[in-house]
Amino acid sequence: MKIETIAIHAGTIITDSNRPAIQPITTSTTFEHHEGSLIYTRANNPNRMALEQVLSRLENGEDAAAFSSGNAAAMAVYQALPAGSHIIAPDDMYHGIKKQLVEIFKGIHETSFVDMSDLQAVSDAIRENTKLIWIETPSNPLLKVTDIRAVVRIAKNAGLLVACDNTFATPIFQNPLDLGADLVMHSTTKFLGGHSDVLGGALVTKKKSEFWEKIKMVQHVGGAVPSPFDCYFLTRSIKTLPYRMKAHQQNAMALATFLENHPKVEKVFYPGLPSHDGYEVAASQMSGFSGVLSFTVVGGAEKADHLISKLKFFTNATSLGGVESLIERRAAVEGPDSQTPSNLVRVSVGLENIQDLLEDLEKGLA
Ligand SMILES: *Cc1c(COP(=O)(O)O)cnc(C)c1O
């Protein structure tokens, strides 16, 4: 099956003898004991099984684990590591997950935050107790690109695990497991959900292993699992993911090109622009550049806020990956410890008509 077919057909497990075309939502938290039966919805549920099945097929993995948020998915990886592990993570990392490492795992694990585009810095950060290299590419919010194959080479020489946050690229444009990573993580809240109405996360493993069994244990004993409704809506959204992503990318490319040529814009960060630092690596490991971009506005944070306030079709809100366009000044959201430039605006490019989006920005920047 090709990707569009997988997205539509791999997320269905029908057990009902009426043979509905669409898998119903199984709301029961418990199941009558019988040979091979499911037991309890925290441990497993038909809708979660269907979601995990389509996720592992999309990422070419052997198994998947769905969680109640992207943060919960990432946390399960850190919880599954033995205490005292050292983790290498990117300096430009989704701030909520960075906060887990800095605040929650303080005293349990150690983390080095390094610039992953500097492969020497990655090698130099390895210690005796290093267990995991965490990649995020393209990164949030600077769209920095990490060479997945190269980091995997470094990790494998040292016997380390590699996990990749693939939220921005989605499985449509990038498959880290095919490039050698052991685990993929998603905030399914974003493009996979696609309509800004479901919170969720997932891990996909290339191979079942002892470490993976530990993650599955954290999933069902820890209990940060998605509801059957969440799983249903996600499998439903995933059916259109390949087509949504093509359109997100097309609109994002057009906006990035427009912004790059605008005098009120300092710099555009979009991996699909040949001027972007990570363009060549991105082009070698992604089949598309997805739908998020950032740019810095001439005149500082105040001018950036002014632009945002004038826009009609870009809602000033956090998150990304929905059909509607969103914009936010990222440093204001990340708080006082943010290292993001104060005049940087992040855009999640939606599926509105590109002419409307371009005109809106043109007027806003005028
Ligand atoms: C949103 C996001 C997360 C966190 O996911 P939640 O579903 O909000 O918990 C992690 N990584 C990236 C890149 C994200 O954009």
mmCIF file of C-alpha atoms and ligand atoms in Angstrom:
data_model
loop_
_atom_site.group_PDB
_atom_site.id
_atom_site.type_symbol
_atom_site.label_atom_id
_atom_site.label_comp_id
_atom_site.label_asym_id
_atom_site.label_seq_id
_atom_site.Cartn_x
_atom_site.Cartn_y
_atom_site.Cartn_z
ATOM 1 C CA MET A 1 0.000 0.000 0.000
ATOM 2 C CA LYS A 2 1.115 3.531 -0.746
ATOM 3 C CA ILE A 3 0.860 6.282 1.857
ATOM 4 C CA GLU A 4 -2.584 7.663 0.851
ATOM 5 C CA THR A 5 -4.044 4.148 0.973
ATOM 6 C CA ILE A 6 -2.415 3.355 4.331
ATOM 7 C CA ALA A 7 -3.819 6.592 5.788
ATOM 8 C CA ILE A 8 -7.343 5.582 4.749
ATOM 9 C CA HIS A 9 -7.307 1.829 5.348
ATOM 10 C CA ALA A 10 -4.785 1.002 8.104
ATOM 11 C CA GLY A 11 -6.712 2.737 10.885
ATOM 12 C CA THR A 12 -9.674 0.369 10.935
ATOM 13 C CA ILE A 13 -10.207 -2.704 13.102
ATOM 14 C CA ILE A 14 -13.772 -4.004 12.680
ATOM 15 C CA THR A 15 -15.026 -6.534 15.225
ATOM 16 C CA ASP A 16 -18.757 -5.773 14.868
ATOM 17 C CA SER A 17 -20.658 -8.540 12.995
ATOM 18 C CA ASN A 18 -22.746 -5.861 11.191
ATOM 19 C CA ARG A 19 -19.518 -4.971 9.401
ATOM 20 C CA PRO A 20 -19.794 -1.175 9.451
ATOM 21 C CA ALA A 21 -17.531 0.574 6.931
ATOM 22 C CA ILE A 22 -16.234 2.882 9.656
ATOM 23 C CA GLN A 23 -15.008 1.563 12.982
ATOM 24 C CA PRO A 24 -17.411 2.502 15.793
ATOM 25 C CA ILE A 25 -16.260 4.194 19.010
ATOM 26 C CA THR A 26 -15.942 1.617 21.778
ATOM 27 C CA THR A 27 -16.666 3.584 24.921
ATOM 28 C CA SER A 28 -16.641 0.616 27.297
ATOM 29 C CA THR A 29 -13.849 0.843 29.855
ATOM 30 C CA THR A 30 -14.010 -2.904 30.506
ATOM 31 C CA PHE A 31 -14.411 -6.132 28.536
ATOM 32 C CA GLU A 32 -15.903 -9.497 29.490
ATOM 33 C CA HIS A 33 -13.114 -11.969 30.266
ATOM 34 C CA HIS A 34 -12.618 -14.545 27.551
ATOM 35 C CA GLU A 35 -9.721 -16.102 25.671
ATOM 36 C CA GLY A 36 -7.651 -13.290 24.093
ATOM 37 C CA SER A 37 -10.013 -10.566 25.292
ATOM 38 C CA LEU A 38 -9.109 -6.965 25.934
ATOM 39 C CA ILE A 39 -9.286 -6.297 29.653
ATOM 40 C CA TYR A 40 -9.484 -2.619 30.517
ATOM 41 C CA THR A 41 -9.337 0.524 28.376
ATOM 42 C CA ARG A 42 -6.289 1.983 30.146
ATOM 43 C CA ALA A 43 -4.369 -1.108 28.996
ATOM 44 C CA ASN A 44 -5.952 -1.240 25.539
ATOM 45 C CA ASN A 45 -9.022 -0.305 23.541
ATOM 46 C CA PRO A 46 -10.127 -1.083 19.950
ATOM 47 C CA ASN A 47 -9.945 2.567 18.891
ATOM 48 C CA ARG A 48 -6.458 2.950 20.331
ATOM 49 C CA MET A 49 -5.401 -0.283 18.607
ATOM 50 C CA ALA A 50 -6.628 1.114 15.280
ATOM 51 C CA LEU A 51 -4.822 4.422 15.847
ATOM 52 C CA GLU A 52 -1.580 2.691 16.835
ATOM 53 C CA GLN A 53 -1.871 0.413 13.811
ATOM 54 C CA VAL A 54 -2.136 3.275 11.308
ATOM 55 C CA LEU A 55 0.626 5.260 13.063
ATOM 56 C CA SER A 56 3.093 2.384 12.914
ATOM 57 C CA ARG A 57 2.261 1.770 9.256
ATOM 58 C CA LEU A 58 2.736 5.452 8.370
ATOM 59 C CA GLU A 59 6.175 5.539 10.041
ATOM 60 C CA ASN A 60 7.261 2.049 8.900
ATOM 61 C CA GLY A 61 7.601 0.901 12.504
ATOM 62 C CA GLU A 62 6.841 -2.368 14.215
ATOM 63 C CA ASP A 63 4.613 -0.929 16.943
ATOM 64 C CA ALA A 64 3.187 2.335 18.261
ATOM 65 C CA ALA A 65 1.958 3.720 21.564
ATOM 66 C CA ALA A 66 -0.640 6.501 21.729
ATOM 67 C CA PHE A 67 -0.700 9.003 24.585
ATOM 68 C CA SER A 68 -2.968 11.781 25.842
ATOM 69 C CA SER A 69 -0.537 14.483 24.615
ATOM 70 C CA GLY A 70 2.756 14.921 22.819
ATOM 71 C CA ASN A 71 4.347 15.860 26.137
ATOM 72 C CA ALA A 72 3.130 12.594 27.706
ATOM 73 C CA ALA A 73 4.635 10.641 24.787
ATOM 74 C CA ALA A 74 8.042 12.301 25.207
ATOM 75 C CA MET A 75 7.905 11.868 28.959
ATOM 76 C CA ALA A 76 7.307 8.110 28.584
ATOM 77 C CA VAL A 77 10.688 7.835 26.824
ATOM 78 C CA TYR A 78 12.514 9.625 29.653
ATOM 79 C CA GLN A 79 10.599 7.601 32.254
ATOM 80 C CA ALA A 80 11.603 4.365 30.556
ATOM 81 C CA LEU A 81 15.330 5.218 30.752
ATOM 82 C CA PRO A 82 17.271 3.937 33.771
ATOM 83 C CA ALA A 83 17.800 6.617 36.448
ATOM 84 C CA GLY A 84 21.093 8.446 36.012
ATOM 85 C CA SER A 85 20.977 8.440 32.217
ATOM 86 C CA HIS A 86 22.554 11.239 30.237
ATOM 87 C CA ILE A 87 20.518 12.595 27.309
ATOM 88 C CA ILE A 88 21.725 14.736 24.417
ATOM 89 C CA ALA A 89 18.997 17.082 23.212
ATOM 90 C CA PRO A 90 18.826 19.990 20.744
ATOM 91 C CA ASP A 91 19.358 23.586 21.895
ATOM 92 C CA ASP A 92 16.290 24.635 19.868
ATOM 93 C CA MET A 93 13.821 22.144 21.341
ATOM 94 C CA TYR A 94 10.063 22.317 21.871
ATOM 95 C CA HIS A 95 10.015 24.320 25.104
ATOM 96 C CA GLY A 96 7.507 22.101 26.939
ATOM 97 C CA ILE A 97 9.650 18.998 26.513
ATOM 98 C CA LYS A 98 12.822 20.905 27.323
ATOM 99 C CA LYS A 99 11.116 21.941 30.553
ATOM 100 C CA GLN A 100 10.497 18.268 31.436
ATOM 101 C CA LEU A 101 14.221 17.568 31.157
ATOM 102 C CA VAL A 102 15.198 20.694 33.067
ATOM 103 C CA GLU A 103 12.522 20.622 35.799
ATOM 104 C CA ILE A 104 10.923 17.176 36.140
ATOM 105 C CA PHE A 105 13.978 15.024 35.459
ATOM 106 C CA LYS A 106 16.361 17.234 37.440
ATOM 107 C CA GLY A 107 18.114 14.863 39.821
ATOM 108 C CA ILE A 108 16.992 11.803 37.815
ATOM 109 C CA HIS A 109 18.704 12.247 34.432
ATOM 110 C CA GLU A 110 21.264 14.708 33.074
ATOM 111 C CA THR A 111 20.806 16.545 29.786
ATOM 112 C CA SER A 112 23.205 18.388 27.474
ATOM 113 C CA PHE A 113 21.552 20.790 25.045
ATOM 114 C CA VAL A 114 23.650 21.088 21.892
ATOM 115 C CA ASP A 115 23.441 22.653 18.458
ATOM 116 C CA MET A 116 22.614 19.524 16.430
ATOM 117 C CA SER A 117 23.685 21.105 13.151
ATOM 118 C CA ASP A 118 27.218 20.916 14.635
ATOM 119 C CA LEU A 119 27.987 17.173 14.454
ATOM 120 C CA GLN A 120 31.275 17.608 16.314
ATOM 121 C CA ALA A 121 29.355 19.145 19.224
ATOM 122 C CA VAL A 122 27.058 16.083 19.246
ATOM 123 C CA SER A 123 30.044 13.696 19.370
ATOM 124 C CA ASP A 124 31.784 15.773 22.034
ATOM 125 C CA ALA A 125 28.701 15.699 24.266
ATOM 126 C CA ILE A 126 28.732 11.885 24.606
ATOM 127 C CA ARG A 127 29.596 10.664 28.126
ATOM 128 C CA GLU A 128 29.933 7.266 29.749
ATOM 129 C CA ASN A 129 26.297 7.305 30.921
ATOM 130 C CA THR A 130 24.779 8.728 27.704
ATOM 131 C CA LYS A 131 21.788 6.621 26.627
ATOM 132 C CA LEU A 132 19.770 8.705 24.194
ATOM 133 C CA ILE A 133 20.114 11.354 21.515
ATOM 134 C CA TRP A 134 16.876 13.286 21.035
ATOM 135 C CA ILE A 135 16.421 14.972 17.653
ATOM 136 C CA GLU A 136 13.784 17.497 16.644
ATOM 137 C CA THR A 137 13.805 18.370 12.947
ATOM 138 C CA PRO A 138 12.663 20.781 11.660
ATOM 139 C CA SER A 139 12.747 22.372 15.103
ATOM 140 C CA ASN A 140 10.268 24.566 16.913
ATOM 141 C CA PRO A 141 10.359 27.569 16.446
ATOM 142 C CA LEU A 142 13.557 28.213 14.433
ATOM 143 C CA LEU A 143 13.013 25.424 11.860
ATOM 144 C CA LYS A 144 16.581 24.256 12.392
ATOM 145 C CA VAL A 145 17.350 21.096 10.461
ATOM 146 C CA THR A 146 19.287 18.137 11.904
ATOM 147 C CA ASP A 147 20.942 15.570 9.658
ATOM 148 C CA ILE A 148 19.194 12.441 10.966
ATOM 149 C CA ARG A 149 21.477 9.949 9.155
ATOM 150 C CA ALA A 150 24.620 11.656 10.470
ATOM 151 C CA VAL A 151 23.405 11.774 14.084
ATOM 152 C CA VAL A 152 22.331 8.119 13.836
ATOM 153 C CA ARG A 153 25.863 7.227 12.661
ATOM 154 C CA ILE A 154 27.384 8.953 15.707
ATOM 155 C CA ALA A 155 24.831 7.353 18.049
ATOM 156 C CA LYS A 156 25.243 3.819 16.697
ATOM 157 C CA ASN A 157 29.043 3.987 17.035
ATOM 158 C CA ALA A 158 28.492 4.705 20.720
ATOM 159 C CA GLY A 159 25.575 2.257 21.195
ATOM 160 C CA LEU A 160 23.014 5.000 21.888
ATOM 161 C CA LEU A 161 19.308 5.176 21.157
ATOM 162 C CA VAL A 162 18.006 7.851 18.787
ATOM 163 C CA ALA A 163 14.517 9.335 19.104
ATOM 164 C CA CYS A 164 13.157 11.942 16.701
ATOM 165 C CA ASP A 165 10.336 14.420 17.298
ATOM 166 C CA ASN A 166 8.736 14.288 13.853
ATOM 167 C CA THR A 167 5.810 16.607 14.638
ATOM 168 C CA PHE A 168 6.701 19.357 12.143
ATOM 169 C CA ALA A 169 7.530 17.096 9.205
ATOM 170 C CA THR A 170 4.776 14.477 9.753
ATOM 171 C CA PRO A 171 5.158 10.915 8.392
ATOM 172 C CA ILE A 172 4.104 12.230 4.983
ATOM 173 C CA PHE A 173 7.340 14.188 4.492
ATOM 174 C CA GLN A 174 9.898 12.450 6.722
ATOM 175 C CA ASN A 175 10.330 8.915 8.100
ATOM 176 C CA PRO A 176 13.126 8.964 10.719
ATOM 177 C CA LEU A 177 12.936 5.185 11.280
ATOM 178 C CA ASP A 178 13.902 4.647 7.627
ATOM 179 C CA LEU A 179 16.903 6.924 8.248
ATOM 180 C CA GLY A 180 18.066 4.792 11.198
ATOM 181 C CA ALA A 181 16.310 6.281 14.242
ATOM 182 C CA ASP A 182 14.948 3.861 16.860
ATOM 183 C CA LEU A 183 11.910 5.874 17.928
ATOM 184 C CA VAL A 184 9.680 8.543 16.442
ATOM 185 C CA MET A 185 7.627 10.896 18.581
ATOM 186 C CA HIS A 186 4.611 12.956 17.477
ATOM 187 C CA SER A 187 2.403 15.560 18.984
ATOM 188 C CA THR A 188 -0.717 14.262 17.202
ATOM 189 C CA THR A 189 -2.378 17.472 18.406
ATOM 190 C CA LYS A 190 -0.786 19.176 15.410
ATOM 191 C CA PHE A 191 -0.967 18.100 11.731
ATOM 192 C CA LEU A 192 -2.132 14.541 12.436
ATOM 193 C CA GLY A 193 -5.211 15.839 14.259
ATOM 194 C CA GLY A 194 -5.264 18.729 11.829
ATOM 195 C CA HIS A 195 -8.348 20.544 13.119
ATOM 196 C CA SER A 196 -7.160 21.995 16.476
ATOM 197 C CA ASP A 197 -9.720 19.932 18.400
ATOM 198 C CA VAL A 198 -7.864 16.876 19.742
ATOM 199 C CA LEU A 199 -4.880 16.699 22.102
ATOM 200 C CA GLY A 200 -2.655 13.660 21.661
ATOM 201 C CA GLY A 201 0.787 12.178 21.269
ATOM 202 C CA ALA A 202 2.434 9.033 19.980
ATOM 203 C CA LEU A 203 5.627 7.021 19.852
ATOM 204 C CA VAL A 204 6.492 4.602 17.072
ATOM 205 C CA THR A 205 9.298 2.058 17.392
ATOM 206 C CA LYS A 206 11.339 0.573 14.607
ATOM 207 C CA LYS A 207 11.690 -2.743 16.492
ATOM 208 C CA LYS A 208 10.077 -4.245 19.531
ATOM 209 C CA SER A 209 12.689 -4.441 22.292
ATOM 210 C CA GLU A 210 13.057 -4.553 26.041
ATOM 211 C CA PHE A 211 13.184 -0.754 26.054
ATOM 212 C CA TRP A 212 9.974 -0.605 24.006
ATOM 213 C CA GLU A 213 8.229 -2.978 26.442
ATOM 214 C CA LYS A 214 9.177 -0.572 29.206
ATOM 215 C CA ILE A 215 7.617 2.304 27.248
ATOM 216 C CA LYS A 216 4.409 0.268 26.758
ATOM 217 C CA MET A 217 4.431 -0.390 30.510
ATOM 218 C CA VAL A 218 4.763 3.351 31.213
ATOM 219 C CA GLN A 219 1.866 3.914 28.801
ATOM 220 C CA HIS A 220 -0.596 1.621 30.532
ATOM 221 C CA VAL A 221 0.628 1.769 34.129
ATOM 222 C CA GLY A 222 1.394 5.493 33.940
ATOM 223 C CA GLY A 223 -2.036 5.890 32.367
ATOM 224 C CA ALA A 224 -1.579 9.030 30.206
ATOM 225 C CA VAL A 225 -3.671 7.407 27.471
ATOM 226 C CA PRO A 226 -6.019 9.020 24.939
ATOM 227 C CA SER A 227 -9.764 8.400 25.217
ATOM 228 C CA PRO A 228 -11.576 6.246 22.619
ATOM 229 C CA PHE A 229 -13.107 9.482 21.286
ATOM 230 C CA ASP A 230 -9.654 11.071 20.847
ATOM 231 C CA CYS A 231 -8.437 7.942 19.046
ATOM 232 C CA TYR A 232 -11.492 7.896 16.801
ATOM 233 C CA PHE A 233 -11.067 11.543 15.788
ATOM 234 C CA LEU A 234 -7.366 11.041 15.135
ATOM 235 C CA THR A 235 -7.834 8.001 12.883
ATOM 236 C CA ARG A 236 -10.536 9.985 11.074
ATOM 237 C CA SER A 237 -8.197 12.971 10.574
ATOM 238 C CA ILE A 238 -5.301 10.811 9.446
ATOM 239 C CA LYS A 239 -7.345 9.639 6.440
ATOM 240 C CA THR A 240 -6.895 13.083 4.833
ATOM 241 C CA LEU A 241 -3.368 13.743 6.151
ATOM 242 C CA PRO A 242 -1.474 13.114 2.874
ATOM 243 C CA TYR A 243 -3.717 15.552 0.965
ATOM 244 C CA ARG A 244 -3.749 18.163 3.719
ATOM 245 C CA MET A 245 0.051 18.091 3.919
ATOM 246 C CA LYS A 246 0.469 18.700 0.192
ATOM 247 C CA ALA A 247 -1.717 21.788 0.472
ATOM 248 C CA HIS A 248 -0.098 23.031 3.722
ATOM 249 C CA GLN A 249 3.276 22.798 2.036
ATOM 250 C CA GLN A 250 2.138 24.539 -1.130
ATOM 251 C CA ASN A 251 0.673 27.477 0.822
ATOM 252 C CA ALA A 252 3.712 27.672 3.140
ATOM 253 C CA MET A 253 6.132 27.768 0.207
ATOM 254 C CA ALA A 254 4.167 30.615 -1.411
ATOM 255 C CA LEU A 255 4.054 32.606 1.851
ATOM 256 C CA ALA A 256 7.753 32.018 2.573
ATOM 257 C CA THR A 257 8.696 33.259 -0.890
ATOM 258 C CA PHE A 258 6.491 36.338 -0.529
ATOM 259 C CA LEU A 259 7.892 37.169 2.924
ATOM 260 C CA GLU A 260 11.490 36.664 1.831
ATOM 261 C CA ASN A 261 11.033 39.406 -0.744
ATOM 262 C CA HIS A 262 9.255 41.846 1.574
ATOM 263 C CA PRO A 263 11.227 44.883 2.877
ATOM 264 C CA LYS A 264 9.545 44.790 6.331
ATOM 265 C CA VAL A 265 10.801 41.247 6.896
ATOM 266 C CA GLU A 266 14.323 40.667 8.234
ATOM 267 C CA LYS A 267 14.683 36.934 7.754
ATOM 268 C CA VAL A 268 12.457 33.972 6.915
ATOM 269 C CA PHE A 269 13.015 30.544 8.455
ATOM 270 C CA TYR A 270 11.527 27.852 6.198
ATOM 271 C CA PRO A 271 13.479 24.727 5.219
ATOM 272 C CA GLY A 272 12.014 24.828 1.692
ATOM 273 C CA LEU A 273 13.816 28.088 0.863
ATOM 274 C CA PRO A 274 17.239 27.547 -0.751
ATOM 275 C CA SER A 275 18.479 30.453 1.434
ATOM 276 C CA HIS A 276 17.735 28.460 4.617
ATOM 277 C CA ASP A 277 20.802 27.070 6.449
ATOM 278 C CA GLY A 278 19.292 23.589 6.552
ATOM 279 C CA TYR A 279 17.905 23.488 3.009
ATOM 280 C CA GLU A 280 20.299 20.881 1.620
ATOM 281 C CA VAL A 281 19.987 18.464 4.515
ATOM 282 C CA ALA A 282 16.216 18.975 4.548
ATOM 283 C CA ALA A 283 16.007 18.224 0.838
ATOM 284 C CA SER A 284 18.039 15.034 1.349
ATOM 285 C CA GLN A 285 15.832 13.606 4.099
ATOM 286 C CA MET A 286 12.382 15.141 3.558
ATOM 287 C CA SER A 287 10.058 14.668 0.614
ATOM 288 C CA GLY A 288 8.353 18.008 1.394
ATOM 289 C CA PHE A 289 8.921 20.973 3.702
ATOM 290 C CA SER A 290 5.619 21.025 5.584
ATOM 291 C CA GLY A 291 3.495 23.956 6.716
ATOM 292 C CA VAL A 292 5.262 25.894 9.481
ATOM 293 C CA LEU A 293 7.546 28.892 9.019
ATOM 294 C CA SER A 294 8.928 31.689 11.157
ATOM 295 C CA PHE A 295 10.127 35.177 10.317
ATOM 296 C CA THR A 296 11.612 38.164 12.079
ATOM 297 C CA VAL A 297 9.959 41.541 11.605
ATOM 298 C CA VAL A 298 11.914 44.747 10.968
ATOM 299 C CA GLY A 299 11.466 47.137 13.917
ATOM 300 C CA GLY A 300 11.347 44.626 16.797
ATOM 301 C CA ALA A 301 8.728 42.979 19.001
ATOM 302 C CA GLU A 302 6.385 45.969 18.938
ATOM 303 C CA LYS A 303 6.147 45.928 15.139
ATOM 304 C CA ALA A 304 5.649 42.165 15.203
ATOM 305 C CA ASP A 305 2.749 42.548 17.657
ATOM 306 C CA HIS A 306 1.285 45.310 15.509
ATOM 307 C CA LEU A 307 1.394 43.107 12.409
ATOM 308 C CA ILE A 308 -0.330 40.252 14.246
ATOM 309 C CA SER A 309 -3.075 42.565 15.507
ATOM 310 C CA LYS A 310 -3.932 43.666 11.952
ATOM 311 C CA LEU A 311 -4.406 40.212 10.408
ATOM 312 C CA LYS A 312 -7.857 38.874 9.558
ATOM 313 C CA PHE A 313 -7.239 35.241 8.623
ATOM 314 C CA PHE A 314 -4.344 34.402 10.972
ATOM 315 C CA THR A 315 -5.581 33.831 14.518
ATOM 316 C CA ASN A 316 -3.145 34.988 17.201
ATOM 317 C CA ALA A 317 -2.915 31.656 18.990
ATOM 318 C CA THR A 318 -0.405 28.991 19.878
ATOM 319 C CA SER A 319 -0.236 25.479 18.374
ATOM 320 C CA LEU A 320 0.004 24.521 14.713
ATOM 321 C CA GLY A 321 -1.072 22.041 12.072
ATOM 322 C CA GLY A 322 -4.767 22.909 11.843
ATOM 323 C CA VAL A 323 -6.675 23.781 8.669
ATOM 324 C CA GLU A 324 -6.883 27.400 9.890
ATOM 325 C CA SER A 325 -3.820 29.670 9.851
ATOM 326 C CA LEU A 326 -2.331 30.632 13.216
ATOM 327 C CA ILE A 327 0.312 33.196 14.093
ATOM 328 C CA GLU A 328 2.084 34.102 17.308
ATOM 329 C CA ARG A 329 5.078 35.992 18.578
ATOM 330 C CA ARG A 330 6.885 33.050 20.022
ATOM 331 C CA ALA A 331 9.069 34.676 22.720
ATOM 332 C CA ALA A 332 5.926 36.106 24.352
ATOM 333 C CA VAL A 333 4.528 32.561 24.676
ATOM 334 C CA GLU A 334 7.745 30.878 25.808
ATOM 335 C CA GLY A 335 8.225 33.302 28.704
ATOM 336 C CA PRO A 336 11.209 35.090 30.245
ATOM 337 C CA ASP A 337 13.713 32.213 29.807
ATOM 338 C CA SER A 338 13.025 32.058 26.036
ATOM 339 C CA GLN A 339 16.015 32.280 23.705
ATOM 340 C CA THR A 340 13.854 32.953 20.661
ATOM 341 C CA PRO A 341 14.412 36.405 19.050
ATOM 342 C CA SER A 342 11.765 38.788 20.444
ATOM 343 C CA ASN A 343 10.673 39.893 16.938
ATOM 344 C CA LEU A 344 10.188 36.314 15.686
ATOM 345 C CA VAL A 345 6.726 35.391 14.503
ATOM 346 C CA ARG A 346 5.773 31.754 13.939
ATOM 347 C CA VAL A 347 3.123 30.928 11.375
ATOM 348 C CA SER A 348 1.193 27.710 10.981
ATOM 349 C CA VAL A 349 0.055 28.047 7.389
ATOM 350 C CA GLY A 350 -3.502 26.794 6.979
ATOM 351 C CA LEU A 351 -5.534 25.631 4.029
ATOM 352 C CA GLU A 352 -7.328 28.909 3.230
ATOM 353 C CA ASN A 353 -6.983 30.172 -0.325
ATOM 354 C CA ILE A 354 -3.417 31.399 -0.752
ATOM 355 C CA GLN A 355 -4.557 34.662 -2.406
ATOM 356 C CA ASP A 356 -6.527 35.593 0.736
ATOM 357 C CA LEU A 357 -3.549 34.768 2.953
ATOM 358 C CA LEU A 358 -1.100 36.769 0.822
ATOM 359 C CA GLU A 359 -3.382 39.820 0.669
ATOM 360 C CA ASP A 360 -3.925 39.688 4.428
ATOM 361 C CA LEU A 361 -0.175 39.683 5.128
ATOM 362 C CA GLU A 362 0.477 42.311 2.483
ATOM 363 C CA LYS A 363 -2.013 44.662 4.180
ATOM 364 C CA GLY A 364 -0.713 43.796 7.652
ATOM 365 C CA LEU A 365 2.882 44.586 6.701
ATOM 366 C CA ALA A 366 1.980 47.820 4.861
HETATM 367 C C1 LIG B 1 3.235 20.784 20.320
HETATM 368 C C2 LIG B 1 4.521 20.092 20.262
HETATM 369 C C3 LIG B 1 4.885 19.151 21.245
HETATM 370 C C4 LIG B 1 4.021 18.877 22.464
HETATM 371 O O1 LIG B 1 2.807 18.274 22.140
HETATM 372 P P1 LIG B 1 1.461 18.454 23.006
HETATM 373 O O2 LIG B 1 0.484 17.626 22.243
HETATM 374 O O3 LIG B 1 1.155 19.912 23.042
HETATM 375 O O4 LIG B 1 1.727 17.919 24.382
HETATM 376 C C5 LIG B 1 6.097 18.507 21.089
HETATM 377 N N1 LIG B 1 6.918 18.756 20.059
HETATM 378 C C6 LIG B 1 6.603 19.649 19.110
HETATM 379 C C7 LIG B 1 7.564 19.881 17.988
HETATM 380 C C8 LIG B 1 5.414 20.352 19.168
HETATM 381 O O5 LIG B 1 5.113 21.261 18.226
#
